[in-house]
Structures are given as structure tokens and as C-alpha cells.
Amino acid sequence: MEFSCKDFKVGKCQGQKLVDCESMPLVLKPPEADKADMESLLLALKTNKDWFEQLIMKNSAVLLRGFEVKNAQDFNDIVEAFGWDDIRYVGPAPRTHVHKRVWTANEGPLSEFIYYHHEMVLIKESPKTLLLFCEVPPPEGGETPFVPSFRVTERMLEEFPEAVEEMDAKGLQYSFTALSKNDTSSMRGRGWEDTFGTSDREEAERRAKALGMDLEWLPNGGVKAVLGPRSLTRVFDGRKGRRMWFNTVVGMHGKEISSAIMADGTEIPENVVKRCGEIIEEESIQFKWEKGDVAIFDNMALLHGRRPSKPPRRVLVATCK
């Protein structure tokens, strides 16, 4: 698809890469200085909605830069301009509701690295699209690096073809533990009561089951969630038949509060997990956040994370079906 839209001008950003002949992220700027206002941006998004959706699937990451996006209200207007349905976040990250469809991103300590993941990859229904808005750019660090998922699969198949096919055939089983209440000192500190929206254990079990999880209650009032079998790779419509590395093996394998094994109980070889982590990092792409930036990620095609950051940093998020 050739780039052709009078309402945006293609720009560049530091860290941008060319992947399979596509710019990631594709940077879109106002076509003229007097078209940077919110009214012009919203009109452009609504007018070119179908074109924009194709662009996100083609380039996987689109960065709106140079527009006058000032706060959560403006960001929410952008989210709603696309007309995509909302999907409630379910996962371990502590988050706070800000405005309508807008939430804070993971509120875990800024000093910690949040590992690469597809948003809500463990849940039966993951968001199709992830939108991020930089309200306060960090003085140092704090990038949101992302990784073209198909590249990880390609490289893992080159180096570990038998292990990849075995994991894909058997499927994966994950587990993680959560306390009852939120612990904002941890990037995985969201309690089960907040996660499932109830303090009633039976109701929590019902809601967990609907999401594809079984719960085991712990003596300290916390819970262990077991999920599986889950796929190692997935192929999604409209993405060139690419086989996405749609899992969180590296992020959960062998951790204190989480695990990842094959669904039949077979352990995943340590050297495979270690090398996969190296490949993911080698394939990562990152840009420096600027105030007012809005990044739109195809969650089916990209893993993303968060680099350690000096405060202050405020990035808001919305997840869409």
C-alpha cells in the first residue's frame, strides 16, 4: 500500500528501523503547521479511518508526533475517533483509571524494566490495538521498546527448529501468583481482587474460568492462577501470513512468582529461553518519547516493554478490540 494521505506528512524519528521494507514506527506529523490542533487531527482520523487501520496492520507501529495532544481527555478523543470497542485490561500490572477509556500504564517502579510482551497474551481475547500517550516524557530512559514478533519466530526456527515445533505442538502452560490486595512496589503487583473486580472467591473463580484460568487459593490469602494450554506462535489475518511469537515464555519462565512449561509438564530448555531473550532484545526498536506523542501498536504483531526511567514519566494507555 503506497502512502497517500493529504492529512498527514511522513516524518522520521531516532531509533526507527526498516523491517521487511516497512518503517517501524511509521511517523505521521501534521501536513502543515496550522493543522496540528486537536480538531484537525480528529477530523483526519475519522475521515481516513479505514486507511489508518490498514496502515497499522502494514507497519505494526504508527507514531503521531507534533500534534497538540495535551491530556487524557484529548487522548480519549483520539481513541474514540477510531470507533474501536474497548477491552478491559486483565493482568498483573498495577494501573489506575484516569478518564473514560484511558488508564495509566504499568505503575510499577520506574527503576525496573518491564519485559517484552503482547498485551494480555495469556487471556482468551487479547486487544487488537494498543494506544499509548506520552503526557510527561521522562528526562532519561523510559522508552517503550517494541519487537516485530514474526522476526523472533523466524530466528528461533533457524536456531531451534525442533524445540519450537515441540512447544507449538504441545502448547504451553503458565502459572503466576497474586496477593489479594494491590502492591504498587512491584510491576506485577496487582492483587486478584482488583484483577477480577471482586473480593468474593467463588465469583473470582467464575470470572477467571471465563478468561481461561484455574485458580488455586494460597494460605496467605493470595492465589495461584494456572493457564493452559496456550499457543507458542499464532498467525493472524491480514498480516502477510506471518507466524507471530505470541507467548510470554521468556517473561515468565523460572521466575519467583511465575512459571512457563510445556502443557504436558515437559520443562522448556534453559538455553532455548536464554537465547530467545537475546534474540528479542536484538530485534527491539525504540524511540525517545516526546510530550504529546501518541503511539499506536498492532498488539497481534508486536511485543512491547518499558525501559528503566528517571522520574517523572507519565504514559497513558487504552486497549481496543
PDB file of C-alpha atoms in Angstrom:
ATOM      1  CA  MET A   1       0.000   0.000   0.000  1.00  0.00           C
ATOM      2  CA  GLU A   2       1.551   3.285  -1.098  1.00  0.00           C
ATOM      3  CA  PHE A   3       1.475   6.098   1.450  1.00  0.00           C
ATOM      4  CA  SER A   4      -1.062   8.604   0.195  1.00  0.00           C
ATOM      5  CA  CYS A   5      -2.906  10.886   2.577  1.00  0.00           C
ATOM      6  CA  LYS A   6      -3.032  14.675   2.395  1.00  0.00           C
ATOM      7  CA  ASP A   7      -3.932  14.885   6.106  1.00  0.00           C
ATOM      8  CA  PHE A   8      -0.547  13.616   7.335  1.00  0.00           C
ATOM      9  CA  LYS A   9       3.101  14.130   6.493  1.00  0.00           C
ATOM     10  CA  VAL A  10       5.582  11.282   6.936  1.00  0.00           C
ATOM     11  CA  GLY A  11       8.391  12.064   9.366  1.00  0.00           C
ATOM     12  CA  LYS A  12      11.339  10.300  10.941  1.00  0.00           C
ATOM     13  CA  CYS A  13      12.411   9.560  14.498  1.00  0.00           C
ATOM     14  CA  GLN A  14      15.574   8.372  16.184  1.00  0.00           C
ATOM     15  CA  GLY A  15      15.662   4.584  16.517  1.00  0.00           C
ATOM     16  CA  GLN A  16      13.313   3.948  13.595  1.00  0.00           C
ATOM     17  CA  LYS A  17      14.093   0.740  11.657  1.00  0.00           C
ATOM     18  CA  LEU A  18      13.180  -0.699   8.284  1.00  0.00           C
ATOM     19  CA  VAL A  19      11.696  -4.176   8.789  1.00  0.00           C
ATOM     20  CA  ASP A  20      10.641  -6.182   5.745  1.00  0.00           C
ATOM     21  CA  CYS A  21      10.562  -2.899   3.743  1.00  0.00           C
ATOM     22  CA  GLU A  22       8.277  -1.160   6.273  1.00  0.00           C
ATOM     23  CA  SER A  23       9.217   1.731   8.589  1.00  0.00           C
ATOM     24  CA  MET A  24       8.735   0.935  12.279  1.00  0.00           C
ATOM     25  CA  PRO A  25       7.410   3.088  13.712  1.00  0.00           C
ATOM     26  CA  LEU A  26       5.853   4.988  10.822  1.00  0.00           C
ATOM     27  CA  VAL A  27       5.929   8.622  11.999  1.00  0.00           C
ATOM     28  CA  LEU A  28       2.962  10.800  10.983  1.00  0.00           C
ATOM     29  CA  LYS A  29       3.094  14.566  11.500  1.00  0.00           C
ATOM     30  CA  PRO A  30       0.735  17.453  10.725  1.00  0.00           C
ATOM     31  CA  PRO A  31       0.778  18.267   6.977  1.00  0.00           C
ATOM     32  CA  GLU A  32       1.182  21.967   7.832  1.00  0.00           C
ATOM     33  CA  ALA A  33       1.924  23.963  10.988  1.00  0.00           C
ATOM     34  CA  ASP A  34      -1.685  25.178  11.268  1.00  0.00           C
ATOM     35  CA  LYS A  35      -3.039  21.597  11.156  1.00  0.00           C
ATOM     36  CA  ALA A  36      -1.530  20.442  14.469  1.00  0.00           C
ATOM     37  CA  ASP A  37      -4.613  21.234  16.574  1.00  0.00           C
ATOM     38  CA  MET A  38      -6.850  18.525  18.009  1.00  0.00           C
ATOM     39  CA  GLU A  39      -9.819  19.427  15.816  1.00  0.00           C
ATOM     40  CA  SER A  40      -7.762  18.893  12.640  1.00  0.00           C
ATOM     41  CA  LEU A  41      -6.286  15.646  13.958  1.00  0.00           C
ATOM     42  CA  LEU A  42      -9.647  14.166  14.959  1.00  0.00           C
ATOM     43  CA  LEU A  43     -11.171  15.098  11.612  1.00  0.00           C
ATOM     44  CA  ALA A  44      -8.214  13.491   9.789  1.00  0.00           C
ATOM     45  CA  LEU A  45      -8.526  10.276  11.830  1.00  0.00           C
ATOM     46  CA  LYS A  46     -12.278   9.986  11.296  1.00  0.00           C
ATOM     47  CA  THR A  47     -12.024  10.788   7.575  1.00  0.00           C
ATOM     48  CA  ASN A  48      -9.240   8.243   6.993  1.00  0.00           C
ATOM     49  CA  LYS A  49     -10.288   5.550   9.473  1.00  0.00           C
ATOM     50  CA  ASP A  50     -10.153   2.586   7.056  1.00  0.00           C
ATOM     51  CA  TRP A  51      -6.878   3.758   5.552  1.00  0.00           C
ATOM     52  CA  PHE A  52      -5.394   4.192   9.016  1.00  0.00           C
ATOM     53  CA  GLU A  53      -6.420   0.698  10.111  1.00  0.00           C
ATOM     54  CA  GLN A  54      -4.665  -0.764   7.064  1.00  0.00           C
ATOM     55  CA  LEU A  55      -1.606   1.321   7.887  1.00  0.00           C
ATOM     56  CA  ILE A  56      -1.418  -0.059  11.426  1.00  0.00           C
ATOM     57  CA  MET A  57      -1.581  -3.630  10.139  1.00  0.00           C
ATOM     58  CA  LYS A  58       1.034  -2.893   7.455  1.00  0.00           C
ATOM     59  CA  ASN A  59       3.584  -1.045   9.604  1.00  0.00           C
ATOM     60  CA  SER A  60       2.617  -2.544  13.016  1.00  0.00           C
ATOM     61  CA  ALA A  61       3.577   0.695  14.804  1.00  0.00           C
ATOM     62  CA  VAL A  62       2.438   4.245  13.985  1.00  0.00           C
ATOM     63  CA  LEU A  63       3.654   7.299  15.905  1.00  0.00           C
ATOM     64  CA  LEU A  64       1.589  10.515  15.800  1.00  0.00           C
ATOM     65  CA  ARG A  65       4.039  13.317  16.586  1.00  0.00           C
ATOM     66  CA  GLY A  66       3.808  17.102  16.551  1.00  0.00           C
ATOM     67  CA  PHE A  67       0.085  17.324  17.274  1.00  0.00           C
ATOM     68  CA  GLU A  68      -1.347  19.319  20.197  1.00  0.00           C
ATOM     69  CA  VAL A  69      -2.383  16.354  22.334  1.00  0.00           C
ATOM     70  CA  LYS A  70      -2.243  17.737  25.870  1.00  0.00           C
ATOM     71  CA  ASN A  71      -4.044  15.458  28.320  1.00  0.00           C
ATOM     72  CA  ALA A  72      -6.110  12.333  28.972  1.00  0.00           C
ATOM     73  CA  GLN A  73      -9.243  13.973  27.573  1.00  0.00           C
ATOM     74  CA  ASP A  74      -7.521  14.684  24.253  1.00  0.00           C
ATOM     75  CA  PHE A  75      -6.120  11.161  24.178  1.00  0.00           C
ATOM     76  CA  ASN A  76      -9.544   9.677  24.865  1.00  0.00           C
ATOM     77  CA  ASP A  77     -10.977  11.703  21.962  1.00  0.00           C
ATOM     78  CA  ILE A  78      -8.349  10.122  19.686  1.00  0.00           C
ATOM     79  CA  VAL A  79      -9.220   6.626  20.938  1.00  0.00           C
ATOM     80  CA  GLU A  80     -12.929   7.216  20.371  1.00  0.00           C
ATOM     81  CA  ALA A  81     -12.339   8.743  16.918  1.00  0.00           C
ATOM     82  CA  PHE A  82     -11.324   5.312  15.653  1.00  0.00           C
ATOM     83  CA  GLY A  83     -14.572   3.761  16.886  1.00  0.00           C
ATOM     84  CA  TRP A  84     -12.888   0.594  18.158  1.00  0.00           C
ATOM     85  CA  ASP A  85     -14.561  -1.235  21.049  1.00  0.00           C
ATOM     86  CA  ASP A  86     -12.969  -1.057  24.481  1.00  0.00           C
ATOM     87  CA  ILE A  87     -11.483  -4.163  26.110  1.00  0.00           C
ATOM     88  CA  ARG A  88     -10.892  -4.187  29.869  1.00  0.00           C
ATOM     89  CA  TYR A  89      -7.321  -4.838  30.971  1.00  0.00           C
ATOM     90  CA  VAL A  90      -6.792  -8.112  32.820  1.00  0.00           C
ATOM     91  CA  GLY A  91      -3.307  -8.829  34.111  1.00  0.00           C
ATOM     92  CA  PRO A  92      -0.776  -8.378  36.912  1.00  0.00           C
ATOM     93  CA  ALA A  93       0.221  -4.752  36.267  1.00  0.00           C
ATOM     94  CA  PRO A  94      -0.964  -2.123  38.794  1.00  0.00           C
ATOM     95  CA  ARG A  95      -2.942   0.525  36.882  1.00  0.00           C
ATOM     96  CA  THR A  96      -5.273   3.424  37.695  1.00  0.00           C
ATOM     97  CA  HIS A  97      -8.309   4.591  35.760  1.00  0.00           C
ATOM     98  CA  VAL A  98      -7.813   8.163  34.543  1.00  0.00           C
ATOM     99  CA  HIS A  99     -10.631   9.209  32.177  1.00  0.00           C
ATOM    100  CA  LYS A 100     -13.267   7.205  30.306  1.00  0.00           C
ATOM    101  CA  ARG A 101     -11.230   4.666  28.276  1.00  0.00           C
ATOM    102  CA  VAL A 102      -7.840   5.903  29.484  1.00  0.00           C
ATOM    103  CA  TRP A 103      -5.691   4.248  32.168  1.00  0.00           C
ATOM    104  CA  THR A 104      -2.178   4.698  33.467  1.00  0.00           C
ATOM    105  CA  ALA A 105       0.392   2.311  32.044  1.00  0.00           C
ATOM    106  CA  ASN A 106       2.080  -0.082  34.494  1.00  0.00           C
ATOM    107  CA  GLU A 107       2.652   1.837  37.748  1.00  0.00           C
ATOM    108  CA  GLY A 108       5.420  -0.466  38.949  1.00  0.00           C
ATOM    109  CA  PRO A 109       8.711   1.166  39.984  1.00  0.00           C
ATOM    110  CA  LEU A 110      10.266   3.220  37.167  1.00  0.00           C
ATOM    111  CA  SER A 111      13.659   1.753  38.065  1.00  0.00           C
ATOM    112  CA  GLU A 112      12.555  -1.685  36.808  1.00  0.00           C
ATOM    113  CA  PHE A 113      12.493  -2.988  33.242  1.00  0.00           C
ATOM    114  CA  ILE A 114       9.093  -4.289  32.158  1.00  0.00           C
ATOM    115  CA  TYR A 115       9.768  -7.264  29.938  1.00  0.00           C
ATOM    116  CA  TYR A 116       8.545  -7.563  26.349  1.00  0.00           C
ATOM    117  CA  HIS A 117       5.033  -8.957  25.941  1.00  0.00           C
ATOM    118  CA  HIS A 118       1.938  -8.899  23.770  1.00  0.00           C
ATOM    119  CA  GLU A 119      -0.730  -7.154  25.855  1.00  0.00           C
ATOM    120  CA  MET A 120      -2.943  -9.703  27.654  1.00  0.00           C
ATOM    121  CA  VAL A 121      -1.332 -12.560  25.718  1.00  0.00           C
ATOM    122  CA  LEU A 122      -2.486 -15.056  28.364  1.00  0.00           C
ATOM    123  CA  ILE A 123      -6.162 -14.131  28.096  1.00  0.00           C
ATOM    124  CA  LYS A 124      -8.528 -15.757  25.594  1.00  0.00           C
ATOM    125  CA  GLU A 125      -9.313 -12.404  23.985  1.00  0.00           C
ATOM    126  CA  SER A 126      -6.345 -10.047  23.628  1.00  0.00           C
ATOM    127  CA  PRO A 127      -6.627  -6.430  22.478  1.00  0.00           C
ATOM    128  CA  LYS A 128      -6.123  -5.979  18.762  1.00  0.00           C
ATOM    129  CA  THR A 129      -4.740  -2.476  19.175  1.00  0.00           C
ATOM    130  CA  LEU A 130      -2.787  -0.726  21.925  1.00  0.00           C
ATOM    131  CA  LEU A 131      -2.619   3.081  22.116  1.00  0.00           C
ATOM    132  CA  LEU A 132      -0.077   4.944  24.264  1.00  0.00           C
ATOM    133  CA  PHE A 133       0.074   8.679  25.007  1.00  0.00           C
ATOM    134  CA  CYS A 134       3.068  10.473  26.482  1.00  0.00           C
ATOM    135  CA  GLU A 135       1.828  13.174  28.837  1.00  0.00           C
ATOM    136  CA  VAL A 136       5.144  13.647  30.685  1.00  0.00           C
ATOM    137  CA  PRO A 137       8.287  12.436  28.872  1.00  0.00           C
ATOM    138  CA  PRO A 138      10.996  11.091  31.173  1.00  0.00           C
ATOM    139  CA  PRO A 139      14.259  13.053  31.495  1.00  0.00           C
ATOM    140  CA  GLU A 140      16.232   9.866  30.867  1.00  0.00           C
ATOM    141  CA  GLY A 141      15.330   6.327  29.746  1.00  0.00           C
ATOM    142  CA  GLY A 142      11.713   5.220  29.937  1.00  0.00           C
ATOM    143  CA  GLU A 143      11.395   4.232  26.289  1.00  0.00           C
ATOM    144  CA  THR A 144       8.673   1.786  25.229  1.00  0.00           C
ATOM    145  CA  PRO A 145      10.717  -0.606  23.080  1.00  0.00           C
ATOM    146  CA  PHE A 146       8.836  -2.918  20.730  1.00  0.00           C
ATOM    147  CA  VAL A 147       9.701  -6.028  18.742  1.00  0.00           C
ATOM    148  CA  PRO A 148       8.269  -7.350  15.458  1.00  0.00           C
ATOM    149  CA  SER A 149       7.010 -10.693  16.711  1.00  0.00           C
ATOM    150  CA  PHE A 150       7.414 -12.586  13.435  1.00  0.00           C
ATOM    151  CA  ARG A 151      11.146 -11.877  13.439  1.00  0.00           C
ATOM    152  CA  VAL A 152      11.520 -13.717  16.742  1.00  0.00           C
ATOM    153  CA  THR A 153       9.742 -16.771  15.313  1.00  0.00           C
ATOM    154  CA  GLU A 154      11.880 -16.696  12.170  1.00  0.00           C
ATOM    155  CA  ARG A 155      15.123 -16.566  14.117  1.00  0.00           C
ATOM    156  CA  MET A 156      14.065 -19.151  16.705  1.00  0.00           C
ATOM    157  CA  LEU A 157      13.128 -21.536  13.885  1.00  0.00           C
ATOM    158  CA  GLU A 158      16.557 -21.007  12.375  1.00  0.00           C
ATOM    159  CA  GLU A 159      18.357 -21.842  15.625  1.00  0.00           C
ATOM    160  CA  PHE A 160      15.969 -24.214  17.465  1.00  0.00           C
ATOM    161  CA  PRO A 161      13.577 -25.725  14.892  1.00  0.00           C
ATOM    162  CA  GLU A 162      12.852 -28.913  16.855  1.00  0.00           C
ATOM    163  CA  ALA A 163      12.287 -27.147  20.187  1.00  0.00           C
ATOM    164  CA  VAL A 164       9.975 -24.583  18.579  1.00  0.00           C
ATOM    165  CA  GLU A 165       7.862 -27.205  16.835  1.00  0.00           C
ATOM    166  CA  GLU A 166       7.683 -29.338  20.008  1.00  0.00           C
ATOM    167  CA  MET A 167       6.481 -26.379  22.086  1.00  0.00           C
ATOM    168  CA  ASP A 168       3.991 -25.386  19.404  1.00  0.00           C
ATOM    169  CA  ALA A 169       2.630 -28.930  19.125  1.00  0.00           C
ATOM    170  CA  LYS A 170       2.312 -29.493  22.884  1.00  0.00           C
ATOM    171  CA  GLY A 171       1.239 -25.987  23.824  1.00  0.00           C
ATOM    172  CA  LEU A 172       2.324 -24.040  26.893  1.00  0.00           C
ATOM    173  CA  GLN A 173       1.155 -23.874  30.493  1.00  0.00           C
ATOM    174  CA  TYR A 174       1.744 -20.780  32.586  1.00  0.00           C
ATOM    175  CA  SER A 175       1.226 -20.015  36.249  1.00  0.00           C
ATOM    176  CA  PHE A 176       1.553 -16.880  38.346  1.00  0.00           C
ATOM    177  CA  THR A 177       0.740 -15.895  41.910  1.00  0.00           C
ATOM    178  CA  ALA A 178      -1.002 -12.731  43.094  1.00  0.00           C
ATOM    179  CA  LEU A 179      -1.742 -11.256  46.518  1.00  0.00           C
ATOM    180  CA  SER A 180      -5.296 -10.290  47.441  1.00  0.00           C
ATOM    181  CA  LYS A 181      -4.550  -6.521  47.524  1.00  0.00           C
ATOM    182  CA  ASN A 182      -2.514  -4.340  45.170  1.00  0.00           C
ATOM    183  CA  ASP A 183       1.209  -3.891  45.779  1.00  0.00           C
ATOM    184  CA  THR A 184       2.457  -0.887  43.782  1.00  0.00           C
ATOM    185  CA  SER A 185       6.056  -1.621  44.810  1.00  0.00           C
ATOM    186  CA  SER A 186       6.002  -4.406  42.219  1.00  0.00           C
ATOM    187  CA  MET A 187       5.463  -4.201  38.461  1.00  0.00           C
ATOM    188  CA  ARG A 188       3.434  -7.410  38.807  1.00  0.00           C
ATOM    189  CA  GLY A 189       1.756  -6.265  41.999  1.00  0.00           C
ATOM    190  CA  ARG A 190      -1.898  -6.138  41.006  1.00  0.00           C
ATOM    191  CA  GLY A 191      -3.991  -8.085  43.523  1.00  0.00           C
ATOM    192  CA  TRP A 192      -6.576 -10.671  42.492  1.00  0.00           C
ATOM    193  CA  GLU A 193      -9.460  -8.621  43.931  1.00  0.00           C
ATOM    194  CA  ASP A 194      -8.667  -5.726  41.577  1.00  0.00           C
ATOM    195  CA  THR A 195      -7.860  -8.064  38.676  1.00  0.00           C
ATOM    196  CA  PHE A 196     -11.223  -9.841  38.830  1.00  0.00           C
ATOM    197  CA  GLY A 197     -13.231  -6.914  40.213  1.00  0.00           C
ATOM    198  CA  THR A 198     -14.493  -8.818  43.268  1.00  0.00           C
ATOM    199  CA  SER A 199     -13.431  -9.894  46.749  1.00  0.00           C
ATOM    200  CA  ASP A 200     -15.676 -12.987  46.558  1.00  0.00           C
ATOM    201  CA  ARG A 201     -13.596 -16.102  45.855  1.00  0.00           C
ATOM    202  CA  GLU A 202     -16.337 -18.032  44.088  1.00  0.00           C
ATOM    203  CA  GLU A 203     -17.092 -15.085  41.820  1.00  0.00           C
ATOM    204  CA  ALA A 204     -13.364 -14.659  41.164  1.00  0.00           C
ATOM    205  CA  GLU A 205     -13.175 -18.320  40.151  1.00  0.00           C
ATOM    206  CA  ARG A 206     -16.095 -17.883  37.737  1.00  0.00           C
ATOM    207  CA  ARG A 207     -14.552 -14.810  36.169  1.00  0.00           C
ATOM    208  CA  ALA A 208     -11.153 -16.477  35.942  1.00  0.00           C
ATOM    209  CA  LYS A 209     -12.672 -19.521  34.252  1.00  0.00           C
ATOM    210  CA  ALA A 210     -14.295 -17.269  31.636  1.00  0.00           C
ATOM    211  CA  LEU A 211     -10.826 -15.883  30.889  1.00  0.00           C
ATOM    212  CA  GLY A 212      -9.314 -19.360  30.610  1.00  0.00           C
ATOM    213  CA  MET A 213      -7.696 -19.606  34.076  1.00  0.00           C
ATOM    214  CA  ASP A 214      -7.980 -22.020  37.009  1.00  0.00           C
ATOM    215  CA  LEU A 215      -7.343 -20.605  40.489  1.00  0.00           C
ATOM    216  CA  GLU A 216      -5.653 -22.283  43.443  1.00  0.00           C
ATOM    217  CA  TRP A 217      -6.038 -20.461  46.769  1.00  0.00           C
ATOM    218  CA  LEU A 218      -2.938 -19.920  48.915  1.00  0.00           C
ATOM    219  CA  PRO A 219      -2.691 -19.836  52.744  1.00  0.00           C
ATOM    220  CA  ASN A 220      -1.691 -16.137  52.725  1.00  0.00           C
ATOM    221  CA  GLY A 221      -4.962 -15.108  51.022  1.00  0.00           C
ATOM    222  CA  GLY A 222      -3.302 -14.870  47.644  1.00  0.00           C
ATOM    223  CA  VAL A 223      -3.961 -17.005  44.607  1.00  0.00           C
ATOM    224  CA  LYS A 224      -2.074 -19.070  42.057  1.00  0.00           C
ATOM    225  CA  ALA A 225      -3.523 -18.853  38.554  1.00  0.00           C
ATOM    226  CA  VAL A 226      -2.847 -21.667  36.079  1.00  0.00           C
ATOM    227  CA  LEU A 227      -3.408 -21.126  32.362  1.00  0.00           C
ATOM    228  CA  GLY A 228      -3.089 -23.554  29.501  1.00  0.00           C
ATOM    229  CA  PRO A 229      -2.680 -24.932  27.054  1.00  0.00           C
ATOM    230  CA  ARG A 230      -1.683 -21.779  25.180  1.00  0.00           C
ATOM    231  CA  SER A 231      -0.072 -21.394  21.764  1.00  0.00           C
ATOM    232  CA  LEU A 232       3.598 -20.641  21.228  1.00  0.00           C
ATOM    233  CA  THR A 233       3.002 -18.976  17.858  1.00  0.00           C
ATOM    234  CA  ARG A 234      -0.073 -17.596  16.105  1.00  0.00           C
ATOM    235  CA  VAL A 235      -0.935 -16.499  12.570  1.00  0.00           C
ATOM    236  CA  PHE A 236      -3.433 -13.625  12.328  1.00  0.00           C
ATOM    237  CA  ASP A 237      -5.466 -12.498   9.313  1.00  0.00           C
ATOM    238  CA  GLY A 238      -4.169  -9.630   7.212  1.00  0.00           C
ATOM    239  CA  ARG A 239      -0.554  -9.805   8.365  1.00  0.00           C
ATOM    240  CA  LYS A 240       1.140 -11.500   5.406  1.00  0.00           C
ATOM    241  CA  GLY A 241       0.780 -14.964   6.949  1.00  0.00           C
ATOM    242  CA  ARG A 242       3.483 -14.100   9.465  1.00  0.00           C
ATOM    243  CA  ARG A 243       3.907 -16.524  12.349  1.00  0.00           C
ATOM    244  CA  MET A 244       3.931 -14.369  15.486  1.00  0.00           C
ATOM    245  CA  TRP A 245       5.853 -15.262  18.657  1.00  0.00           C
ATOM    246  CA  PHE A 246       2.615 -14.893  20.611  1.00  0.00           C
ATOM    247  CA  ASN A 247       3.694 -16.054  24.061  1.00  0.00           C
ATOM    248  CA  THR A 248       5.395 -14.883  27.243  1.00  0.00           C
ATOM    249  CA  VAL A 249       7.811 -17.750  27.810  1.00  0.00           C
ATOM    250  CA  VAL A 250      10.870 -15.573  28.437  1.00  0.00           C
ATOM    251  CA  GLY A 251       8.980 -13.187  30.705  1.00  0.00           C
ATOM    252  CA  MET A 252       7.511 -15.909  32.945  1.00  0.00           C
ATOM    253  CA  HIS A 253       9.887 -18.877  32.769  1.00  0.00           C
ATOM    254  CA  GLY A 254      11.645 -19.749  36.020  1.00  0.00           C
ATOM    255  CA  LYS A 255      10.624 -16.614  37.911  1.00  0.00           C
ATOM    256  CA  GLU A 256       9.843 -16.325  41.625  1.00  0.00           C
ATOM    257  CA  ILE A 257       6.126 -15.684  41.095  1.00  0.00           C
ATOM    258  CA  SER A 258       5.600 -17.240  37.664  1.00  0.00           C
ATOM    259  CA  SER A 259       6.434 -20.233  35.507  1.00  0.00           C
ATOM    260  CA  ALA A 260       6.204 -21.422  31.914  1.00  0.00           C
ATOM    261  CA  ILE A 261       6.406 -25.078  30.886  1.00  0.00           C
ATOM    262  CA  MET A 262       5.029 -27.227  28.091  1.00  0.00           C
ATOM    263  CA  ALA A 263       1.407 -28.196  28.625  1.00  0.00           C
ATOM    264  CA  ASP A 264       2.308 -31.877  29.186  1.00  0.00           C
ATOM    265  CA  GLY A 265       4.687 -30.930  32.015  1.00  0.00           C
ATOM    266  CA  THR A 266       7.893 -31.011  29.962  1.00  0.00           C
ATOM    267  CA  GLU A 267      10.376 -28.342  31.013  1.00  0.00           C
ATOM    268  CA  ILE A 268      11.457 -25.781  28.430  1.00  0.00           C
ATOM    269  CA  PRO A 269      15.250 -25.987  27.985  1.00  0.00           C
ATOM    270  CA  GLU A 270      17.041 -23.133  29.747  1.00  0.00           C
ATOM    271  CA  ASN A 271      19.355 -22.450  26.795  1.00  0.00           C
ATOM    272  CA  VAL A 272      16.350 -22.032  24.478  1.00  0.00           C
ATOM    273  CA  VAL A 273      14.751 -19.464  26.812  1.00  0.00           C
ATOM    274  CA  LYS A 274      18.053 -17.598  27.299  1.00  0.00           C
ATOM    275  CA  ARG A 275      18.760 -17.368  23.569  1.00  0.00           C
ATOM    276  CA  CYS A 276      15.189 -16.303  22.849  1.00  0.00           C
ATOM    277  CA  GLY A 277      15.627 -13.404  25.271  1.00  0.00           C
ATOM    278  CA  GLU A 278      18.776 -12.348  23.426  1.00  0.00           C
ATOM    279  CA  ILE A 279      17.015 -12.503  20.048  1.00  0.00           C
ATOM    280  CA  ILE A 280      14.093 -10.428  21.330  1.00  0.00           C
ATOM    281  CA  GLU A 281      16.481  -7.740  22.565  1.00  0.00           C
ATOM    282  CA  GLU A 282      18.453  -7.790  19.297  1.00  0.00           C
ATOM    283  CA  GLU A 283      15.252  -7.243  17.300  1.00  0.00           C
ATOM    284  CA  SER A 284      13.941  -4.437  19.533  1.00  0.00           C
ATOM    285  CA  ILE A 285      13.128  -0.955  18.247  1.00  0.00           C
ATOM    286  CA  GLN A 286      12.818   2.121  20.435  1.00  0.00           C
ATOM    287  CA  PHE A 287      12.292   5.856  20.158  1.00  0.00           C
ATOM    288  CA  LYS A 288      12.553   8.688  22.686  1.00  0.00           C
ATOM    289  CA  TRP A 289       9.168   9.814  23.958  1.00  0.00           C
ATOM    290  CA  GLU A 290       8.246  13.445  23.278  1.00  0.00           C
ATOM    291  CA  LYS A 291       5.418  15.295  25.005  1.00  0.00           C
ATOM    292  CA  GLY A 292       2.151  14.760  23.123  1.00  0.00           C
ATOM    293  CA  ASP A 293       3.286  11.631  21.270  1.00  0.00           C
ATOM    294  CA  VAL A 294       0.618   9.004  20.561  1.00  0.00           C
ATOM    295  CA  ALA A 295       1.901   5.548  19.603  1.00  0.00           C
ATOM    296  CA  ILE A 296      -0.480   3.014  18.086  1.00  0.00           C
ATOM    297  CA  PHE A 297       0.666  -0.616  18.166  1.00  0.00           C
ATOM    298  CA  ASP A 298      -0.763  -3.671  16.435  1.00  0.00           C
ATOM    299  CA  ASN A 299      -0.843  -5.908  19.515  1.00  0.00           C
ATOM    300  CA  MET A 300      -1.121  -9.019  17.342  1.00  0.00           C
ATOM    301  CA  ALA A 301       2.206  -8.184  15.679  1.00  0.00           C
ATOM    302  CA  LEU A 302       4.357  -6.502  18.348  1.00  0.00           C
ATOM    303  CA  LEU A 303       5.794  -7.307  21.730  1.00  0.00           C
ATOM    304  CA  HIS A 304       6.474  -4.212  23.839  1.00  0.00           C
ATOM    305  CA  GLY A 305       8.097  -3.341  27.161  1.00  0.00           C
ATOM    306  CA  ARG A 306       9.379  -0.409  29.224  1.00  0.00           C
ATOM    307  CA  ARG A 307      12.975   0.654  29.811  1.00  0.00           C
ATOM    308  CA  PRO A 308      14.017   1.792  33.291  1.00  0.00           C
ATOM    309  CA  SER A 309      13.415   5.503  33.666  1.00  0.00           C
ATOM    310  CA  LYS A 310      14.261   8.509  35.777  1.00  0.00           C
ATOM    311  CA  PRO A 311      11.148  10.271  37.091  1.00  0.00           C
ATOM    312  CA  PRO A 312       8.889  11.888  36.230  1.00  0.00           C
ATOM    313  CA  ARG A 313       7.305   9.783  33.488  1.00  0.00           C
ATOM    314  CA  ARG A 314       3.609   9.595  32.680  1.00  0.00           C
ATOM    315  CA  VAL A 315       2.411   7.457  29.804  1.00  0.00           C
ATOM    316  CA  LEU A 316      -1.302   6.657  29.485  1.00  0.00           C
ATOM    317  CA  VAL A 317      -2.821   3.684  27.699  1.00  0.00           C
ATOM    318  CA  ALA A 318      -6.004   2.452  26.043  1.00  0.00           C
ATOM    319  CA  THR A 319      -6.706  -1.080  24.836  1.00  0.00           C
ATOM    320  CA  CYS A 320      -9.115  -1.817  21.973  1.00  0.00           C
ATOM    321  CA  LYS A 321     -10.737  -4.888  20.408  1.00  0.00           C
TER     322      LYS A 321
END
